[in-house]
Tab-separated table of C-alpha atoms in Angstrom:
chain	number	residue	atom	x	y	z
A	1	UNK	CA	116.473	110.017	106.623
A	2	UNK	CA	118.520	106.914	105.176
A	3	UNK	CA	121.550	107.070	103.545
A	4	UNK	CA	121.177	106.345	99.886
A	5	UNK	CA	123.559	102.866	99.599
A	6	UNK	CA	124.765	100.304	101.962
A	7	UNK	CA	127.782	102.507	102.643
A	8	UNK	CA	128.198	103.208	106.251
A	9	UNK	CA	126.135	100.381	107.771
A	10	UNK	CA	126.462	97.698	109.522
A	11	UNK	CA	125.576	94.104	107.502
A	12	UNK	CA	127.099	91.397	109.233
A	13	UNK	CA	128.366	89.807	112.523
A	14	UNK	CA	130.882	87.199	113.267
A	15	UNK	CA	132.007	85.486	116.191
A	16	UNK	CA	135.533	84.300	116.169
A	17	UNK	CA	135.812	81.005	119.212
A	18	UNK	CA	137.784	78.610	120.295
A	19	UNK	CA	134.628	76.438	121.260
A	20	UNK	CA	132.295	77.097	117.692
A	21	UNK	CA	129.744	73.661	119.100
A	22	UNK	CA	129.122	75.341	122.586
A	23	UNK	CA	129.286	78.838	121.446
A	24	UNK	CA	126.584	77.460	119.183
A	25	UNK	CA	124.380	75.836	121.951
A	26	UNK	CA	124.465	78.577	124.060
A	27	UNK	CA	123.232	81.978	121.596
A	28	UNK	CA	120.335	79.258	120.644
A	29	UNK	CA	119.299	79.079	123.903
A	30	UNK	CA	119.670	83.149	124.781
A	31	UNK	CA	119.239	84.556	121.426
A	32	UNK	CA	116.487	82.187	119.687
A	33	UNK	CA	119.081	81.704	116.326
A	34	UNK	CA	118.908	78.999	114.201
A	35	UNK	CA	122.233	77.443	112.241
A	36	UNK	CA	122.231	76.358	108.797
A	37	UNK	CA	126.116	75.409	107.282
A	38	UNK	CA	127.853	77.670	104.702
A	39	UNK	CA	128.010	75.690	101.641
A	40	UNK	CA	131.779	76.690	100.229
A	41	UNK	CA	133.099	75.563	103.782
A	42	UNK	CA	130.980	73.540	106.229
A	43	UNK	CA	132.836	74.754	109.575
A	44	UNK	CA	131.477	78.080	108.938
A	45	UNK	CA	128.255	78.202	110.386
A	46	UNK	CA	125.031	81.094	109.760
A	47	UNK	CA	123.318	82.765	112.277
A	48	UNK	CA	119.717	82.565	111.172
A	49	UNK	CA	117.227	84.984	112.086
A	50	UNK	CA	113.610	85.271	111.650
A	51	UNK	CA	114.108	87.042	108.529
A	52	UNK	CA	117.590	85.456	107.228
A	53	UNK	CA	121.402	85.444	108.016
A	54	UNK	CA	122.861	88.030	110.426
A	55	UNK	CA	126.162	86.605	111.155
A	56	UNK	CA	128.053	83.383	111.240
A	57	UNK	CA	130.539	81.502	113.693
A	58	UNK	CA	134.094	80.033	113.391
A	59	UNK	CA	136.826	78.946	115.052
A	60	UNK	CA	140.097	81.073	114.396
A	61	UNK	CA	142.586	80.411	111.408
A	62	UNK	CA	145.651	80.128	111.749
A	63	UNK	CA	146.349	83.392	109.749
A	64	UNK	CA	144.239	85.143	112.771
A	65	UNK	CA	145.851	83.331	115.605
A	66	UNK	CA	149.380	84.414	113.755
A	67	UNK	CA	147.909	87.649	113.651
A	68	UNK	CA	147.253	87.909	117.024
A	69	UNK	CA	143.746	87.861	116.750
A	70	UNK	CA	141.636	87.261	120.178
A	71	UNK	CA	138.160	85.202	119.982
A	72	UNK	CA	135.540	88.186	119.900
A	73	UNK	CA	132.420	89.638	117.822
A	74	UNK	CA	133.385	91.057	114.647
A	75	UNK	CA	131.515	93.940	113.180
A	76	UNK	CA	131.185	94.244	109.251
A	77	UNK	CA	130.553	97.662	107.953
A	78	UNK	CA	129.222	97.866	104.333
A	79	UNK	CA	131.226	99.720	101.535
A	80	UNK	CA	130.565	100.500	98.314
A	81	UNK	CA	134.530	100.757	96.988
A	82	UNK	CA	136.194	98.268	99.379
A	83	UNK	CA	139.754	99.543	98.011
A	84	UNK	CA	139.020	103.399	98.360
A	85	UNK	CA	138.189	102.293	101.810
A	86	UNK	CA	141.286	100.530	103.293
A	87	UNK	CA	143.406	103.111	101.473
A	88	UNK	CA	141.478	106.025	103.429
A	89	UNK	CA	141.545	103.959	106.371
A	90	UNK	CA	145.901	103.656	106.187
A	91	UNK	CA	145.645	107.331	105.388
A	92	UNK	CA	143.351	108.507	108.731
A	93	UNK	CA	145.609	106.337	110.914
A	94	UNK	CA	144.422	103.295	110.732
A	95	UNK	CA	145.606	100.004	110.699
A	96	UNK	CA	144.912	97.209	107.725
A	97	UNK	CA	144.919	94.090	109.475
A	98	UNK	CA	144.052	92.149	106.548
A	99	UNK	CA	144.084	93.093	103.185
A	100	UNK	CA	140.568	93.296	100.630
A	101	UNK	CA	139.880	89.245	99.965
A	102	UNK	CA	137.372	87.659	97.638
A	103	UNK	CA	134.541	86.075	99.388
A	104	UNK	CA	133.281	83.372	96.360
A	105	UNK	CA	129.550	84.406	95.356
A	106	UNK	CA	129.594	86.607	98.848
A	107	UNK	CA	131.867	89.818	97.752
A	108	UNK	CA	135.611	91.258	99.435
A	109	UNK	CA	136.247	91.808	102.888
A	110	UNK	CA	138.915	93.480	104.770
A	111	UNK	CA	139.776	93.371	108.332
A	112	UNK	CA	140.797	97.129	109.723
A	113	UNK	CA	141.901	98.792	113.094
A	114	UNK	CA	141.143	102.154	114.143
A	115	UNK	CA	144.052	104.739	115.222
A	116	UNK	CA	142.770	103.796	119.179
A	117	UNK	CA	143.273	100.102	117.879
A	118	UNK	CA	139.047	98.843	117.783
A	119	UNK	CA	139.190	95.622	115.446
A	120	UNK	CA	136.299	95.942	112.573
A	121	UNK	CA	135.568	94.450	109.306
A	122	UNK	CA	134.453	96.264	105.863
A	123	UNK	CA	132.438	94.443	103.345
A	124	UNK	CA	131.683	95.013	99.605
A	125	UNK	CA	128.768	92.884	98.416
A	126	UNK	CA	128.604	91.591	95.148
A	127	UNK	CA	125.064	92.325	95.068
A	128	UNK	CA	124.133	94.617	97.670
A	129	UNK	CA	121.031	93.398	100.305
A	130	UNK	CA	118.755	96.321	101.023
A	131	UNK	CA	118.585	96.293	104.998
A	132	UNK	CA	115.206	95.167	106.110
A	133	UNK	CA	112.964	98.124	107.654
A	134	UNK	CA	113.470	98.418	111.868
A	135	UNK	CA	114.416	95.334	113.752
A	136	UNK	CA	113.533	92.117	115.142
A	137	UNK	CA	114.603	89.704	118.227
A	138	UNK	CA	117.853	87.921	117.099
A	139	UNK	CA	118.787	91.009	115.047
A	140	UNK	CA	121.827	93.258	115.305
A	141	UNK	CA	120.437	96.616	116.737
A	142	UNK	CA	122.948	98.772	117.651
A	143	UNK	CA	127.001	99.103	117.693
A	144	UNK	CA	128.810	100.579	120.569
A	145	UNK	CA	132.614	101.858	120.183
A	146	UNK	CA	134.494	102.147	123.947
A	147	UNK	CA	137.693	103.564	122.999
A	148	UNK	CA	140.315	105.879	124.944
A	149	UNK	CA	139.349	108.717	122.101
A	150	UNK	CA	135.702	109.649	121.487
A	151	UNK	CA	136.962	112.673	119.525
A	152	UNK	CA	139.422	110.977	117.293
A	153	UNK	CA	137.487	107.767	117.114
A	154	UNK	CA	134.715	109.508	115.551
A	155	UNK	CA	136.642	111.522	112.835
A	156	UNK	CA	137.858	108.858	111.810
A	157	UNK	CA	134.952	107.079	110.918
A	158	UNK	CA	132.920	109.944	109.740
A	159	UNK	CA	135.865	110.623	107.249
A	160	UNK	CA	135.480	106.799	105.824
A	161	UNK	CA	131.530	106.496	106.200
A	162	UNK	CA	129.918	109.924	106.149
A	163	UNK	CA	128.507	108.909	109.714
A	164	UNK	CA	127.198	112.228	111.796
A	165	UNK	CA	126.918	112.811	115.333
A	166	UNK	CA	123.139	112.451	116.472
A	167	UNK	CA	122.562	112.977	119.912
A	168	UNK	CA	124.434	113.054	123.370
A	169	UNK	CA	123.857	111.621	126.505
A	170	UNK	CA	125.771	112.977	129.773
A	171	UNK	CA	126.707	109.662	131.554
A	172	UNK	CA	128.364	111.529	134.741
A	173	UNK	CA	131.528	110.735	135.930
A	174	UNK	CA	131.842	108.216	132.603
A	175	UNK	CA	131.495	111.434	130.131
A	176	UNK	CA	129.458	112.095	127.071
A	177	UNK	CA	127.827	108.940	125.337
A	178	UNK	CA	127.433	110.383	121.884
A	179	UNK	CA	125.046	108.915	119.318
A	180	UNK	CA	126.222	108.665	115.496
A	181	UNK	CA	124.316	107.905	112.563
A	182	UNK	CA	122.484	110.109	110.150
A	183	UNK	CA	119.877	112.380	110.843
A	184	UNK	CA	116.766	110.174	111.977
A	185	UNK	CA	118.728	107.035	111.950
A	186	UNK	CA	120.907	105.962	114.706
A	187	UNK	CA	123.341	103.274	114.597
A	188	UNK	CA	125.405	103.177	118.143
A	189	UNK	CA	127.077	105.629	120.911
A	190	UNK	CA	130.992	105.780	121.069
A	191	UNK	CA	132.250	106.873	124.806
A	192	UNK	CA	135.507	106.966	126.478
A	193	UNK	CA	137.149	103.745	127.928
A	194	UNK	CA	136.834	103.934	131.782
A	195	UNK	CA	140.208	103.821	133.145
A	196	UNK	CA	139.324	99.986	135.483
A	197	UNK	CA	138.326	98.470	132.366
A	198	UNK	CA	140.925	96.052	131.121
A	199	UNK	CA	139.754	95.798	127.824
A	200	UNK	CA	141.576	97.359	124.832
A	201	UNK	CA	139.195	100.048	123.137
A	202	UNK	CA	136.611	97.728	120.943
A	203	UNK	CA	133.045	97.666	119.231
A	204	UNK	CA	130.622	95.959	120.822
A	205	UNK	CA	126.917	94.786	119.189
A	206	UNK	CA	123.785	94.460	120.830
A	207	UNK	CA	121.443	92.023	119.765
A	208	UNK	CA	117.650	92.544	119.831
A	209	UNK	CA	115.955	89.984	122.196
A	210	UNK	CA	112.222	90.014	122.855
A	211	UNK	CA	112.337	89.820	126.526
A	212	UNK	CA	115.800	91.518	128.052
A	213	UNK	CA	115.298	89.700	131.526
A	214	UNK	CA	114.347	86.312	130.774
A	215	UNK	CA	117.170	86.087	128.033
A	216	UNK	CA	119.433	87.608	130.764
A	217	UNK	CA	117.934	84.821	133.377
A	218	UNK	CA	118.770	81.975	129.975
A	219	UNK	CA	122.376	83.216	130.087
A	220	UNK	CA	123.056	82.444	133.734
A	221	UNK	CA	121.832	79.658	133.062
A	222	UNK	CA	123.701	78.447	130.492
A	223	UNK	CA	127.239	79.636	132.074
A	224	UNK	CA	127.579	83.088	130.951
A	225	UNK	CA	128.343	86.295	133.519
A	226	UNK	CA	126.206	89.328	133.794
A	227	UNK	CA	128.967	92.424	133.228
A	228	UNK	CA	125.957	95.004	133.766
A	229	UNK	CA	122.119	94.809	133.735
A	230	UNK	CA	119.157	94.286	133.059
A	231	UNK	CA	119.202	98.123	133.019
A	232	UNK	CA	116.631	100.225	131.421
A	233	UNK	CA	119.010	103.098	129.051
A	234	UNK	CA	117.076	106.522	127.789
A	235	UNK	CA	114.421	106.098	125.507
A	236	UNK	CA	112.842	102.914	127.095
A	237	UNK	CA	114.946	99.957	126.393
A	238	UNK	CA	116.285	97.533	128.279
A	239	UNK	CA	119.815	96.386	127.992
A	240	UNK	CA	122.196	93.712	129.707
A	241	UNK	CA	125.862	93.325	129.258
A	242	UNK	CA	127.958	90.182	129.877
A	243	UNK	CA	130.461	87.496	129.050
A	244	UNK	CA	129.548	84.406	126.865
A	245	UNK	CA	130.467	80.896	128.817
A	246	UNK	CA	134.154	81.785	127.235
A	247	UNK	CA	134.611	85.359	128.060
A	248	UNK	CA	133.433	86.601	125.095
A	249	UNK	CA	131.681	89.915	125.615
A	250	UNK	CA	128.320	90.104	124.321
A	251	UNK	CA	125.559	92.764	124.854
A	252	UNK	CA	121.566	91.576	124.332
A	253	UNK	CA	118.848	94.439	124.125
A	254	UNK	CA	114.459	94.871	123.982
A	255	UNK	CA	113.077	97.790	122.233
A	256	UNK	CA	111.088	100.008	124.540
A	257	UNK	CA	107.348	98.644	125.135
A	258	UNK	CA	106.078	101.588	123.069
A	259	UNK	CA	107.718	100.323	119.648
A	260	UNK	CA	106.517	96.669	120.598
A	261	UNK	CA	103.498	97.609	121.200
A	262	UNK	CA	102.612	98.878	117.574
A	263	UNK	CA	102.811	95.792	115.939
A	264	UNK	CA	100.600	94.448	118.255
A	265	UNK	CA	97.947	97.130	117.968
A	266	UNK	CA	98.172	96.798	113.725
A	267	UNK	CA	97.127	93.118	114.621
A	268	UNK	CA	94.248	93.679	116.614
A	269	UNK	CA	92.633	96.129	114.620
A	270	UNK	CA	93.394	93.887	112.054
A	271	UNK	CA	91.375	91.179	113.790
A	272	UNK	CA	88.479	93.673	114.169
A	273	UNK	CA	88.083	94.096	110.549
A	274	UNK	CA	87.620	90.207	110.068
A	275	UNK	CA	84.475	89.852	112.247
A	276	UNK	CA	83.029	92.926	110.258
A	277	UNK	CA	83.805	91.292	106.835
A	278	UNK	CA	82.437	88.064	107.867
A	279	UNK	CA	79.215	89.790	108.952
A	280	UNK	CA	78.445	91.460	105.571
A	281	UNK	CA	78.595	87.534	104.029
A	282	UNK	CA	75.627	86.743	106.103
A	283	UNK	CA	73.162	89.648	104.734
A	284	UNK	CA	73.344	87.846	101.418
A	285	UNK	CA	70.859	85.133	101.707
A	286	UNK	CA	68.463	87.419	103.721
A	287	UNK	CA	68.458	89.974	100.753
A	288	UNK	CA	67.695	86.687	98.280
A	289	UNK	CA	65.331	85.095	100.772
A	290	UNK	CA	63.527	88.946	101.041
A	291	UNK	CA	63.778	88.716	97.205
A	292	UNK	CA	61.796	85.670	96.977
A	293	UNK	CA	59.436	86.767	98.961
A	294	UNK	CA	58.364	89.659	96.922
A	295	UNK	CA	58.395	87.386	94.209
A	296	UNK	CA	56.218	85.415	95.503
A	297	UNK	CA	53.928	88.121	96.549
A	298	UNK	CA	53.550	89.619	93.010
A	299	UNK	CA	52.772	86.022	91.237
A	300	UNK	CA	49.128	85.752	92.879
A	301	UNK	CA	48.342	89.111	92.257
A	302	UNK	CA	49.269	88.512	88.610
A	303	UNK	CA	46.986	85.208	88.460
A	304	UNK	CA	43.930	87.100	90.182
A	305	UNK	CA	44.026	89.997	87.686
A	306	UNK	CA	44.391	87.546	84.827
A	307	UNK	CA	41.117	85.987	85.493
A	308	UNK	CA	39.232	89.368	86.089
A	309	UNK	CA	40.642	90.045	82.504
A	310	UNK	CA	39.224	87.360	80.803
A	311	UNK	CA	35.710	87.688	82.433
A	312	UNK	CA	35.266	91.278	81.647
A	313	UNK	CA	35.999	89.608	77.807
């Protein structure tokens, strides 16, 4: 089941670079986006998606560079009290990187670390967009937390969002990769930072592609580095992760080839109908033709009886 508001999911994606006119030319290419320019401030860029914005592109301020801030994806988690939110957050252990700030005609964001120290972004909406139903290619589908304290990472969270733990997957010598989401609705799998991995604990998204390999074979391609992948992951997908031409890390994902196929088979028996339809037109002039005929037929029969009438008079 869903939750009830936009509390507790994920709404929006940015990607903070150095290089916004490459970064731009290379998720066309692998992704499929389109860019339209934000009105208020033309060097923010939209990601555009087959069914609207998912994200946008910048390069960094120079309140984040003072801040420390590294180029990377930045999640935005939706809230429905932005100031309850960064106050709970301070509470659990958190960090606030940057305080609630007015977005004109978008809403107020905030900019929040963890207690392990993963960057992410909360976002109150002036007017709240009802996430579309399922996902398409060039949509965010799923969120992944690595940090150096599953445990932890997730109380926190589930203390500010109401998120539950789903299911678990044993990953071996990595640990548990538990899901988290509400009950029928998963959003991502936190797991614990390998100890080789240089990265500082983070949140990663995946976005949906329609074809994992050939977007994987685009990214070579066009100068980015496979981390992991194509791999197929438990319940069918396909995943790859890897570094943007700038070292950004990025993670690209298909659905499993059951959940593709559905829309496919709605369309074809769709199509099946049509033929059907388009026979039932054609009966019409037989039934007026076989009309006419029996019209026709009675009309002698009526002249021949007249004239027997009017001899017998």
């Amino acid at each position: 089941m869903s939750p009830p508001t936009i509390h507790g999911r994920f709404t929006w994606h940015e990607l903070m670079t150095e290089h916004p006119d490459e970064a731009i030319a290379f998720y066309q290419k692998v992704v499929g986006w389109k860019v339209d320019q934000w009105g208020p401030n033309p060097d923010y860029r939209i990601w555009v998606g087959s069914r609207g914005p998912v994200g946008g592109v910048m390069a960094p301020t120079a309140e984040a560079t003072a801040m420390g801030a590294q180029p990377t994806w930045l999640s935005y988690i939706g809230t429905t009290d932005i100031d309850a939110t960064v106050r709970d957050a301070a509470r659990l252990g958190g960090r606030v990187m940057k305080g609630a700030t007015e977005v004109p005609s978008v809403g107020r964001f905030a900019v929040l670390a963890d207690p392990q120290g993963a960057i992410f972004a909360v976002l109150q909406q002036h007017t709240p967009m009802t996430p579309p139903a399922g996902t398409k290619p060039g949509e965010f589908v799923w969120h992944e937390l690595v940090t150096t304290d599953p445990d932890g990472a997730f109380n926190f969270y589930r203390a500010l969002f109401g998120w539950e733990k789903t299911r678990a997957h044993d990953m071996g010598p990595l640990g548990i990769y538990q899901l988290f989401g509400w009950p029928g609705v998963d959003l991502g799998g936190i797991y614990r930072k390998p100890p080789d991995m240089p990265a500082p604990p983070n949140w990663l998204p995946y976005i949906d592609v329609a074809n994992c390999k050939a977007a994987t074979e685009t990214l070579v391609k066009q100068g980015g580095k496979v981390l992991n992948g194509p791999m197929q992951v438990p319940g069918g997908g396909w995943i790859t992760m890897a570094l943007d031409p700038h070292g950004i890390a990025l993670a690209i994902h298909q659905q499993p080839a059951s959940m593709a196929a559905k829309p496919a088979a709605k369309a074809k028996k769709k199509a099946a109908r049509k033929p059907a339809a388009k026979k039932a037109t054609k009966k019409k002039p037989a039934v007026k033709k076989t009309a006419r005929k029996k019209a026709a037929g009675r009309k002698p029969a009526g002249k021949k009886t007249a004239k027997r009438a009017k001899k017998g008079r």
